[in-house]
Short mmCIF file of C-alpha atoms in Angstrom, two decimals:
data_model
loop_
_atom_site.label_atom_id
_atom_site.label_comp_id
_atom_site.label_asym_id
_atom_site.label_seq_id
_atom_site.Cartn_x
_atom_site.Cartn_y
_atom_site.Cartn_z
CA MET A 1 27.85 1.94 7.35
CA GLY A 2 25.48 4.51 8.74
CA LEU A 3 21.68 4.60 8.66
CA ASP A 4 21.48 5.16 4.90
CA PHE A 5 18.43 4.52 2.69
CA THR A 6 15.90 6.12 0.36
CA ALA A 7 12.21 6.23 1.31
CA ILE A 8 9.73 6.06 -1.55
CA ASP A 9 6.00 6.56 -1.97
CA PHE A 10 3.86 6.21 -5.10
CA GLU A 11 0.33 7.34 -5.84
CA THR A 12 -1.49 5.50 -8.62
CA ALA A 13 -4.16 6.55 -11.09
CA ASN A 14 -6.21 3.39 -10.68
CA GLY A 15 -6.27 0.00 -8.99
CA PHE A 16 -3.44 -1.42 -11.10
CA ARG A 17 -0.08 -1.02 -9.43
CA GLY A 18 1.53 -0.18 -12.75
CA SER A 19 -0.33 3.14 -13.06
CA PRO A 20 1.88 5.57 -11.09
CA CYS A 21 0.95 9.23 -11.38
CA ALA A 22 3.19 10.62 -8.61
CA VAL A 23 6.27 9.61 -6.66
CA GLY A 24 8.05 11.07 -3.64
CA LEU A 25 11.61 10.22 -2.61
CA THR A 26 13.52 11.05 0.57
CA LYS A 27 17.23 10.24 0.88
CA VAL A 28 18.70 9.60 4.34
CA ARG A 29 22.38 9.57 5.26
CA GLY A 30 23.53 8.78 8.78
CA GLY A 31 19.96 8.95 10.05
CA VAL A 32 19.41 12.48 8.67
CA ILE A 33 17.30 13.54 5.69
CA VAL A 34 19.68 15.10 3.17
CA GLU A 35 17.75 15.30 -0.11
CA GLU A 36 14.22 15.01 -1.48
CA ALA A 37 12.65 14.74 -4.92
CA SER A 38 9.15 14.29 -6.30
CA TRP A 39 7.48 14.06 -9.69
CA LEU A 40 4.02 14.02 -11.20
CA MET A 41 3.83 11.81 -14.29
CA ARG A 42 1.57 10.18 -16.80
CA PRO A 43 1.02 6.49 -16.10
CA PRO A 44 2.16 4.03 -18.75
CA GLU A 45 0.21 3.99 -22.01
CA ASN A 46 -3.03 1.94 -21.91
CA HIS A 47 -2.99 2.09 -18.10
CA ASP A 48 -3.59 5.81 -17.70
CA THR A 49 -7.24 5.95 -16.68
CA PHE A 50 -7.95 7.80 -13.43
CA ASP A 51 -10.46 6.03 -11.21
CA TYR A 52 -12.77 8.09 -9.03
CA HIS A 53 -11.67 6.36 -5.83
CA ASN A 54 -7.98 7.04 -6.46
CA VAL A 55 -8.58 10.70 -7.32
CA ARG A 56 -10.65 11.07 -4.15
CA VAL A 57 -7.72 9.74 -2.10
CA HIS A 58 -4.77 11.68 -3.54
CA GLY A 59 -6.46 14.57 -5.38
CA ILE A 60 -4.38 14.20 -8.56
CA ARG A 61 -6.52 14.73 -11.63
CA PRO A 62 -5.72 13.60 -15.17
CA GLU A 63 -5.42 17.13 -16.52
CA GLN A 64 -2.59 17.77 -14.03
CA VAL A 65 -0.39 15.15 -15.70
CA ALA A 66 -1.53 15.52 -19.31
CA GLY A 67 1.54 16.21 -21.42
CA LEU A 68 4.02 15.18 -18.71
CA PRO A 69 6.55 12.38 -19.31
CA ARG A 70 5.27 8.88 -18.69
CA PHE A 71 6.61 6.72 -15.88
CA GLY A 72 8.93 4.80 -18.18
CA GLU A 73 10.47 8.04 -19.44
CA LEU A 74 10.99 9.33 -15.89
CA PHE A 75 12.33 6.15 -14.36
CA PRO A 76 15.97 6.84 -15.30
CA GLU A 77 15.81 9.96 -13.09
CA ILE A 78 13.97 8.11 -10.33
CA GLY A 79 16.46 5.24 -10.50
CA ALA A 80 19.40 7.63 -10.47
CA PHE A 81 18.09 9.29 -7.30
CA ILE A 82 17.73 5.89 -5.60
CA GLY A 83 21.12 4.66 -6.79
CA GLY A 84 22.20 1.58 -4.86
CA ASP A 85 20.23 2.46 -1.72
CA ILE A 86 17.99 0.18 0.27
CA LEU A 87 14.41 1.31 -0.39
CA ALA A 88 12.01 1.98 2.48
CA ALA A 89 8.26 2.19 1.97
CA HIS A 90 5.14 2.03 4.09
CA ASN A 91 3.62 -1.18 2.67
CA ALA A 92 6.65 -1.92 0.53
CA ALA A 93 4.92 -4.73 -1.37
CA PHE A 94 2.78 -2.05 -3.02
CA ASP A 95 5.50 0.48 -3.87
CA LEU A 96 7.98 -2.14 -5.10
CA GLY A 97 5.08 -3.61 -7.08
CA VAL A 98 4.51 -0.20 -8.68
CA ILE A 99 8.10 -0.13 -9.90
CA ARG A 100 7.91 -3.66 -11.26
CA SER A 101 4.50 -3.45 -12.95
CA GLY A 102 5.09 0.09 -14.20
CA LEU A 103 8.30 -0.97 -15.90
CA GLU A 104 6.82 -4.24 -17.18
CA VAL A 105 3.96 -2.55 -19.02
CA SER A 106 6.45 0.04 -20.29
CA GLY A 107 8.55 -2.80 -21.73
CA LEU A 108 11.55 -1.85 -19.58
CA PRO A 109 13.83 -3.93 -17.34
CA GLY A 110 14.24 -3.13 -13.65
CA PRO A 111 17.17 -3.46 -11.24
CA ALA A 112 17.21 -5.48 -8.02
CA TYR A 113 16.33 -3.58 -4.86
CA ASP A 114 16.86 -4.49 -1.23
CA TYR A 115 13.95 -2.99 0.67
CA VAL A 116 12.33 -2.61 4.08
CA CYS A 117 8.67 -2.19 4.95
CA THR A 118 7.83 0.28 7.72
CA VAL A 119 4.37 -1.27 8.14
CA MET A 120 6.02 -4.55 9.12
CA LEU A 121 8.55 -2.75 11.33
CA SER A 122 5.79 -0.68 12.94
CA ARG A 123 3.98 -3.88 13.86
CA ARG A 124 7.14 -5.25 15.43
CA CYS A 125 8.22 -2.10 17.28
CA TYR A 126 5.09 -0.09 18.09
CA SER A 127 1.78 -1.05 19.70
CA LEU A 128 -0.80 0.81 17.62
CA VAL A 129 -4.43 0.16 16.88
CA SER A 130 -3.64 1.10 13.27
CA ASN A 131 -0.24 0.92 11.60
CA SER A 132 -1.33 3.19 8.77
CA LEU A 133 1.17 5.93 8.04
CA PRO A 134 -0.59 8.72 9.98
CA PHE A 135 -0.60 6.64 13.17
CA ALA A 136 2.97 5.39 12.73
CA ALA A 137 4.18 8.93 11.93
CA GLU A 138 2.47 10.30 15.05
CA GLU A 139 4.11 7.61 17.18
CA ALA A 140 7.48 8.49 15.64
CA GLY A 141 6.94 12.20 16.27
CA VAL A 142 6.98 12.96 12.55
CA PRO A 143 4.70 15.66 11.07
CA LEU A 144 2.30 14.39 8.40
CA VAL A 145 -0.10 17.12 7.37
CA ASN A 146 -1.10 16.07 3.87
CA HIS A 147 -1.38 12.28 3.82
CA HIS A 148 -1.30 10.84 0.26
CA ASP A 149 0.93 13.61 -0.97
CA ALA A 150 3.77 11.43 -2.27
CA ALA A 151 6.56 13.73 -1.08
CA GLU A 152 5.10 14.09 2.43
CA ASP A 153 4.42 10.36 2.73
CA ALA A 154 7.98 9.48 1.71
CA ARG A 155 9.33 11.97 4.27
CA ALA A 156 7.08 10.52 6.98
CA CYS A 157 8.13 6.97 6.08
CA ALA A 158 11.77 8.02 6.43
CA GLY A 159 11.02 9.53 9.83
CA VAL A 160 9.32 6.35 11.02
CA LEU A 161 12.31 4.22 10.00
CA ILE A 162 14.75 6.63 11.66
CA ASP A 163 12.70 6.47 14.87
CA ILE A 164 12.46 2.67 14.86
CA ALA A 165 16.21 2.35 14.29
CA GLY A 166 16.82 4.76 17.16
CA ARG A 167 14.58 2.82 19.52
CA ASN A 168 16.53 -0.32 18.67
CA ARG A 169 19.89 1.47 18.95
CA ALA A 170 20.72 0.42 15.42
CA ASN A 171 23.20 2.46 13.39
CA SER A 172 22.29 0.89 10.06
CA ILE A 173 19.49 -1.04 8.38
CA ALA A 174 21.60 -4.19 8.65
CA GLU A 175 21.99 -3.68 12.41
CA LEU A 176 18.26 -3.03 12.79
CA TYR A 177 17.26 -6.20 10.98
CA LEU A 178 19.87 -8.21 12.84
CA SER A 179 18.53 -6.94 16.18
CA LEU A 180 15.00 -7.98 15.16
CA GLY A 181 16.09 -11.39 13.87
CA LEU A 182 14.98 -10.54 10.32
CA SER A 183 16.54 -10.74 6.87
CA ILE A 184 16.39 -7.77 4.51
CA PRO A 185 14.11 -8.77 1.60
CA GLN A 186 14.96 -8.14 -2.04
CA GLN A 187 13.00 -7.58 -5.22
CA PRO A 188 15.15 -9.27 -7.88
CA ALA A 189 16.09 -7.70 -11.16
CA PHE A 190 13.76 -8.46 -14.05
CA ASP A 191 13.41 -8.03 -17.80
CA PRO A 192 9.89 -8.28 -19.26
CA ALA A 193 11.37 -9.23 -22.63
CA THR A 194 12.89 -12.43 -21.30
CA GLY A 195 11.36 -13.21 -17.89
CA GLU A 196 7.91 -13.95 -16.52
CA LEU A 197 5.62 -11.00 -15.84
CA SER A 198 4.35 -10.40 -12.31
CA LYS A 199 0.87 -11.61 -11.44
CA ALA A 200 -0.40 -8.04 -11.09
CA THR A 201 0.74 -7.19 -14.61
CA VAL A 202 -0.65 -10.40 -16.11
CA SER A 203 -4.03 -9.69 -14.52
CA ALA A 204 -4.02 -6.08 -15.71
CA LEU A 205 -3.14 -7.06 -19.27
CA ALA A 206 -5.88 -9.68 -19.28
CA ALA A 207 -8.40 -7.14 -17.97
CA ALA A 208 -7.34 -4.60 -20.59
CA GLY A 209 -8.35 -7.07 -23.28
CA GLY A 210 -11.78 -7.60 -21.80
CA THR A 211 -14.62 -5.57 -20.38
CA SER A 212 -14.56 -4.20 -16.84
CA VAL A 213 -17.97 -4.23 -15.18
CA ALA A 214 -18.38 -2.27 -11.95
CA ARG A 215 -20.35 -4.04 -9.26
CA PRO A 216 -23.25 -1.97 -7.92
CA PHE A 217 -23.31 -1.06 -4.24
CA ARG A 218 -25.72 -3.27 -2.32
CA SER A 219 -27.19 -2.30 1.00
CA GLY A 220 -27.92 -4.80 3.71
CA TRP A 221 -25.82 -7.36 5.54
CA PRO A 222 -22.85 -8.49 3.40
CA GLU A 223 -22.60 -12.19 2.65
CA GLU A 224 -19.75 -13.69 4.70
CA GLY A 225 -19.09 -16.77 2.59
CA PRO A 226 -16.65 -19.54 3.57
CA ASN A 227 -13.31 -19.00 5.30
CA PRO A 228 -10.65 -20.59 3.07
CA GLU A 229 -7.43 -21.99 4.51
CA PRO A 230 -4.30 -19.83 4.17
CA ASN A 231 -1.98 -20.59 1.27
CA PRO A 232 1.07 -22.35 2.78
CA ASP A 233 3.23 -21.28 -0.18
CA ALA A 234 2.43 -17.57 0.06
CA GLU A 235 5.19 -14.95 0.14
CA PRO A 236 6.08 -14.18 3.80
CA GLY A 237 6.94 -10.57 2.91
CA ASN A 238 3.30 -9.56 2.37
CA PRO A 239 1.81 -7.62 5.33
CA LEU A 240 -1.16 -10.04 5.45
CA PHE A 241 0.95 -13.19 5.68
CA GLY A 242 0.29 -15.04 8.93
CA GLN A 243 -2.46 -12.62 10.00
CA THR A 244 -5.96 -13.58 11.12
CA VAL A 245 -8.24 -11.22 9.18
CA VAL A 246 -11.85 -10.21 9.77
CA PHE A 247 -13.92 -7.92 7.51
CA THR A 248 -16.62 -5.44 8.48
CA GLY A 249 -18.78 -2.94 6.58
CA GLN A 250 -19.55 -2.78 2.87
CA LEU A 251 -16.55 -3.51 0.70
CA ALA A 252 -16.15 -2.62 -2.97
CA MET A 253 -15.58 -6.31 -3.66
CA PRO A 254 -17.78 -9.14 -2.32
CA ARG A 255 -16.60 -10.28 1.08
CA PRO A 256 -16.04 -13.90 -0.07
CA GLU A 257 -13.68 -12.59 -2.76
CA ALA A 258 -11.83 -10.49 -0.17
CA LYS A 259 -11.44 -13.59 2.00
CA THR A 260 -10.13 -15.62 -0.92
CA ARG A 261 -7.57 -12.97 -1.86
CA SER A 262 -6.32 -12.65 1.71
CA ALA A 263 -6.03 -16.44 2.07
CA GLU A 264 -4.01 -16.62 -1.16
CA LEU A 265 -1.50 -14.29 0.53
CA GLY A 266 -1.20 -16.48 3.60
CA ALA A 267 -3.81 -14.88 5.87
CA ARG A 268 -6.49 -16.78 7.78
CA PRO A 269 -9.89 -15.15 7.20
CA GLU A 270 -12.52 -15.45 9.93
CA SER A 271 -16.04 -14.11 10.39
CA ARG A 272 -15.94 -12.78 13.96
CA VAL A 273 -13.53 -10.69 16.01
CA THR A 274 -11.96 -13.00 18.60
CA ALA A 275 -8.78 -13.32 20.63
CA ARG A 276 -7.13 -14.68 17.44
CA THR A 277 -7.92 -11.63 15.29
CA SER A 278 -4.87 -9.58 14.30
CA VAL A 279 -6.28 -7.45 11.43
CA LEU A 280 -9.74 -5.92 10.90
CA VAL A 281 -10.48 -4.56 7.41
CA VAL A 282 -13.15 -1.84 7.49
CA GLY A 283 -15.19 -0.82 4.43
CA ASP A 284 -17.75 1.96 3.99
CA GLY A 285 -15.09 4.55 3.13
CA PHE A 286 -13.32 4.16 6.48
CA VAL A 287 -10.03 6.02 6.98
CA ALA A 288 -7.65 5.83 9.93
CA GLY A 289 -8.96 9.12 11.34
CA ASP A 290 -12.33 7.47 12.00
CA LEU A 291 -10.72 5.65 14.92
CA ARG A 292 -10.66 9.01 16.69
CA SER A 293 -13.97 10.37 15.42
CA GLY A 294 -15.94 7.30 16.50
CA ARG A 295 -17.44 6.50 13.07
CA LEU A 296 -17.02 2.77 13.62
CA THR A 297 -18.83 -0.51 13.14
CA GLY A 298 -19.53 -2.83 16.05
CA LYS A 299 -16.58 -5.03 15.03
CA ALA A 300 -14.26 -2.02 14.95
CA LYS A 301 -15.36 -0.95 18.42
CA ARG A 302 -14.68 -4.48 19.63
CA VAL A 303 -11.17 -4.26 18.15
CA LEU A 304 -10.50 -1.03 20.05
CA GLU A 305 -11.57 -2.75 23.28
CA LEU A 306 -9.29 -5.72 22.62
CA HIS A 307 -6.39 -3.44 21.70
CA ASP A 308 -6.83 -1.50 24.94
CA ARG A 309 -6.61 -4.83 26.78
CA GLY A 310 -3.25 -5.57 25.17
CA GLN A 311 -4.22 -7.74 22.19
CA ALA A 312 -1.93 -7.28 19.16
CA ILE A 313 -4.62 -6.21 16.71
CA GLU A 314 -4.93 -3.43 14.16
CA VAL A 315 -7.51 -1.77 11.93
CA ILE A 316 -6.91 -1.03 8.24
CA SER A 317 -9.03 0.62 5.59
CA GLU A 318 -10.28 -1.14 2.49
CA GLY A 319 -7.90 0.97 0.41
CA GLU A 320 -4.93 -0.29 2.43
CA PHE A 321 -6.23 -3.85 2.10
CA LEU A 322 -6.51 -3.49 -1.68
CA GLN A 323 -2.93 -2.26 -1.86
CA MET A 324 -1.84 -5.39 0.00
CA VAL A 325 -3.77 -7.80 -2.22
CA GLY A 326 -3.15 -5.95 -5.49
CA GLY A 327 -6.86 -5.40 -5.96
CA GLN A 328 -8.88 -2.61 -7.44
CA MET A 329 -11.70 -0.40 -6.20
CA VAL A 330 -14.83 -0.75 -8.31
CA GLY A 331 -17.99 1.27 -8.61
CA GLY A 332 -16.48 4.56 -9.85
CA ALA A 333 -16.18 5.40 -13.54
CA PRO A 334 -12.60 5.84 -14.82
CA VAL A 335 -11.54 9.18 -16.23
CA HIS A 336 -9.46 9.02 -19.41
CA LEU A 337 -6.60 11.40 -20.07
CA ALA A 338 -7.96 12.08 -23.52
CA ASN A 339 -11.27 13.51 -22.35
CA ALA A 340 -10.33 14.95 -18.97
CA ALA A 341 -9.79 18.49 -20.18
CA ALA A 342 -13.15 18.52 -21.92
CA ASP A 343 -14.96 17.34 -18.81
CA PRO A 344 -13.12 18.58 -15.68
CA ALA A 345 -16.00 17.48 -13.45
CA ALA A 346 -15.90 13.89 -14.71
CA CYS A 347 -14.36 12.57 -11.49
#
């Protein structure tokens, strides 16, 4: 076998993973990109609101997908492109979760997929202050001009995996994982008609039956709250599992809630940056580029100092954190497909 896989990247309309509005796919054979595909789409019915924060990130507006096939209608083409390949994604828990939740709320079954996460591999094989895709792509020597364009992100993810395999002299994904002492994870097949729904889908369906209230932004020093113990039964495949996490800046969710969610996934939340810290989550609209511009909190500056001294520590944005915990940005009004054309400035 050669270095064969398909890299995938989704963009979502809102904080629910099952709301895909774009996908990019890059097929690799023998360590070379041989084919690409991408689609815009309507998210599944009843999950097709566009939140302000998501639109601000990827720039896809509801009027751009109005009238297009929904995710469930497009998935046969997406699945045919993937075929039996191993899937690669940068934060694979999110992108595989998009497939699962998107199909679940569409009432459709999904196949099993072996997959690899280039965030996890980047942590193992690079030494970066941020393992977000722009930093990993730069380390791999891969161009990434338009981050959050699904096609470009999938191509960059493929380039990162090709580079990491090359550095480890691996001629296949199996060889790479064997050299790192890892097992290739799998998302099992599922059928929403007969099996249990994923937690993300259950939460989204429960929220759809209730009323969503956005929390107002509050200035001042955020309340730290307690530091819960990590969940010993958490899934080891999540990027937060086993990490010591500290939060800084204003988050869209209360900091105690962020700590609880990270602990549920096997992370150990703490209140100060120390020699134990491995992940710093930065709020206040932080993006990876701020590490170069200097728009940083005191905790973030401390992380840069520790990283320069050789500590294995990284900085992630709140958006990346929310992808990892399956959470949702709040504070921005959703934009509905039905009224988007009438009010193009709504988001």
